[in-house]
Tab-separated table of C-alpha atoms in Angstrom:
chain	number	residue	atom	x	y	z
A	1	MET	CA	68.061	92.309	123.406
A	2	LYS	CA	71.842	92.282	123.876
A	3	SER	CA	73.948	94.156	121.336
A	4	ASP	CA	76.865	92.415	119.628
A	5	PHE	CA	78.626	95.716	119.011
A	6	ARG	CA	82.031	96.340	120.513
A	7	GLU	CA	83.994	99.544	120.566
A	8	VAL	CA	86.780	99.777	117.994
A	9	LYS	CA	89.469	102.379	117.343
A	10	LEU	CA	91.634	102.944	114.305
A	11	SER	CA	94.657	103.030	116.593
A	12	GLU	CA	94.041	99.349	117.379
A	13	LEU	CA	95.005	98.467	113.813
A	14	SER	CA	98.633	99.481	114.109
A	15	ASP	CA	101.497	100.651	116.283
A	16	ILE	CA	102.775	102.870	113.461
A	17	GLN	CA	103.265	106.470	114.615
A	18	VAL	CA	101.840	109.158	112.323
A	19	ASP	CA	102.807	112.835	112.453
A	20	TYR	CA	101.517	115.604	110.214
A	21	PHE	CA	103.271	118.760	109.030
A	22	ILE	CA	101.789	121.364	106.700
A	23	GLY	CA	103.322	124.366	105.017
A	24	PRO	CA	102.871	126.658	102.055
A	25	SER	CA	104.499	126.144	98.703
A	26	LYS	CA	107.524	128.379	98.265
A	27	THR	CA	106.873	128.856	94.548
A	28	VAL	CA	103.100	128.744	93.988
A	29	GLU	CA	100.787	131.037	95.924
A	30	TYR	CA	97.881	129.609	97.888
A	31	ARG	CA	99.095	126.015	97.660
A	32	ASP	CA	99.777	123.914	100.743
A	33	ILE	CA	101.944	120.833	101.038
A	34	ILE	CA	101.302	118.206	103.682
A	35	MET	CA	104.036	115.909	104.917
A	36	ILE	CA	102.818	112.729	106.567
A	37	LYS	CA	105.574	111.037	108.546
A	38	TYR	CA	105.158	107.364	109.372
A	39	SER	CA	107.545	105.769	111.841
A	40	GLY	CA	107.764	102.507	113.701
A	41	GLU	CA	107.770	98.917	112.536
A	42	TYR	CA	105.567	97.706	109.698
A	43	GLY	CA	104.572	94.062	110.193
A	44	PHE	CA	106.370	91.470	108.069
A	45	GLY	CA	104.348	90.114	105.146
A	46	SER	CA	100.648	89.729	105.854
A	47	GLN	CA	101.231	90.804	109.459
A	48	GLY	CA	101.572	94.302	108.011
A	49	ASN	CA	98.152	94.316	106.335
A	50	SER	CA	96.499	96.209	109.175
A	51	ASP	CA	99.450	98.633	109.235
A	52	ALA	CA	98.829	99.413	105.555
A	53	VAL	CA	95.109	99.937	106.127
A	54	TYR	CA	95.877	102.238	109.073
A	55	MET	CA	98.450	104.238	107.107
A	56	LYS	CA	95.986	104.734	104.247
A	57	ALA	CA	93.197	105.760	106.626
A	58	MET	CA	95.441	108.283	108.378
A	59	GLY	CA	96.590	109.697	105.044
A	60	LEU	CA	93.034	110.060	103.756
A	61	ALA	CA	91.987	111.700	107.025
A	62	ALA	CA	94.822	114.219	106.739
A	63	LEU	CA	93.840	115.175	103.204
A	64	GLU	CA	90.217	115.555	104.212
A	65	ALA	CA	91.092	117.654	107.255
A	66	TRP	CA	93.688	119.978	105.731
A	67	LYS	CA	92.803	119.988	102.012
A	68	ALA	CA	96.447	120.066	100.956
A	69	ASP	CA	97.432	120.533	97.332
A	70	ALA	CA	100.410	118.148	97.411
A	71	ILE	CA	101.600	115.242	99.560
A	72	ILE	CA	104.942	114.053	100.842
A	73	LEU	CA	104.928	110.656	102.526
A	74	ASP	CA	107.956	110.394	104.787
A	75	TRP	CA	108.841	106.747	105.336
A	76	SER	CA	112.456	107.466	106.290
A	77	ASP	CA	111.938	106.138	109.838
A	78	LEU	CA	109.580	103.298	108.902
A	79	LYS	CA	111.049	99.839	109.363
A	80	TYR	CA	109.615	97.877	106.457
A	81	GLU	CA	110.978	94.606	105.111
A	82	TRP	CA	108.208	92.930	103.155
A	83	GLY	CA	104.489	93.164	102.442
A	84	ASP	CA	102.651	94.124	99.262
A	85	MET	CA	99.846	95.973	100.985
A	86	LEU	CA	102.091	98.942	101.791
A	87	GLU	CA	101.067	100.151	98.331
A	88	LEU	CA	97.685	101.013	99.873
A	89	ALA	CA	99.351	103.907	101.681
A	90	LEU	CA	100.220	105.375	98.281
A	91	ASP	CA	96.586	105.349	97.187
A	92	ILE	CA	95.469	108.538	98.929
A	93	ASP	CA	96.133	111.192	96.306
A	94	THR	CA	92.933	111.071	94.253
A	95	GLY	CA	89.431	112.142	94.972
A	96	CYS	CA	86.341	110.965	93.203
A	97	CYS	CA	86.339	113.701	90.653
A	98	GLY	CA	89.706	115.365	90.468
A	99	PRO	CA	93.171	114.675	89.154
A	100	ALA	CA	95.777	113.055	91.341
A	101	LEU	CA	97.633	115.385	93.667
A	102	PRO	CA	101.396	115.730	93.321
A	103	MET	CA	103.000	113.180	95.632
A	104	ALA	CA	106.518	112.224	96.682
A	105	VAL	CA	107.847	109.534	99.005
A	106	ILE	CA	110.947	109.801	101.166
A	107	VAL	CA	112.683	106.533	102.068
A	108	GLY	CA	115.477	105.795	104.502
A	109	PRO	CA	117.736	102.878	105.433
A	110	PRO	CA	115.021	100.998	107.398
A	111	CYS	CA	112.832	100.643	104.296
A	112	GLU	CA	114.785	101.624	101.197
A	113	GLU	CA	115.513	98.172	99.766
A	114	ALA	CA	112.072	96.759	100.549
A	115	VAL	CA	110.348	99.761	98.952
A	116	ARG	CA	112.580	99.306	95.904
A	117	THR	CA	111.487	95.695	95.460
A	118	LEU	CA	107.848	96.569	96.182
A	119	LEU	CA	107.746	99.212	93.458
A	120	LEU	CA	110.149	97.745	90.899
A	121	GLY	CA	109.848	94.010	91.509
A	122	ILE	CA	111.925	91.577	93.506
A	123	ASN	CA	114.043	90.606	90.500
A	124	SER	CA	114.675	94.152	89.314
A	125	ASN	CA	118.204	95.508	89.187
A	126	LYS	CA	116.928	99.076	88.891
A	127	GLY	CA	117.461	101.548	91.705
A	128	LEU	CA	114.923	103.790	93.383
A	129	GLU	CA	116.351	106.744	91.483
A	130	THR	CA	114.507	105.401	88.423
A	131	ILE	CA	111.204	106.293	90.100
A	132	GLU	CA	110.770	110.030	89.669
A	133	TRP	CA	108.705	110.521	92.858
A	134	VAL	CA	110.806	108.509	95.382
A	135	PHE	CA	113.679	110.219	97.181
A	136	LYS	CA	116.244	109.601	99.896
A	137	HIS	CA	116.336	113.226	101.040
A	138	LYS	CA	113.580	115.590	102.136
A	139	ASP	CA	114.982	118.533	100.144
A	140	GLU	CA	114.832	116.523	96.912
A	141	ALA	CA	111.221	115.541	97.618
A	142	MET	CA	110.334	119.182	98.312
A	143	ASP	CA	111.966	120.331	95.061
A	144	TYR	CA	110.047	117.688	93.116
A	145	ILE	CA	106.731	118.730	94.697
A	146	GLU	CA	107.399	122.405	93.975
A	147	LYS	CA	108.058	121.565	90.306
A	148	GLN	CA	104.850	119.526	90.137
A	149	LEU	CA	102.844	122.388	91.645
A	150	GLN	CA	104.368	124.797	89.110
A	151	LYS	CA	103.390	122.453	86.252
A	152	ALA	CA	99.837	122.195	87.576
A	153	LYS	CA	99.601	125.988	87.811
A	154	SER	CA	100.473	126.555	84.166
């Protein structure tokens, strides 16, 4: 009997590049922060659906592998214009039984406006600075994460 199975790879879902960086908290002992950097071009509209699924899968894999205590998603080099499913990539910070991990997102010129409309609505006049966990600079995201880890410790 002939099998209908074909080989598949997660990398076939997307051309998005994913890089991982991990380091210790500077203010809370025994706590690690993972930075997941996504770069490349996210597909426009529904063409980005598989990119979103891939980004979520890679984020979940990183958390499973390295058991970090906080997450920074670096989208500063991600070209993103439109597509609601990018929100999937944000849905990696909770396990089945625990509280959400502290998370921050870094945006840059290739995605800043589209992320703003994704999170605040297309008709919103509000800026990204109204979202406490979205930042334009890595240092600001790091400071936010450190404060969140300190809160969780106490």
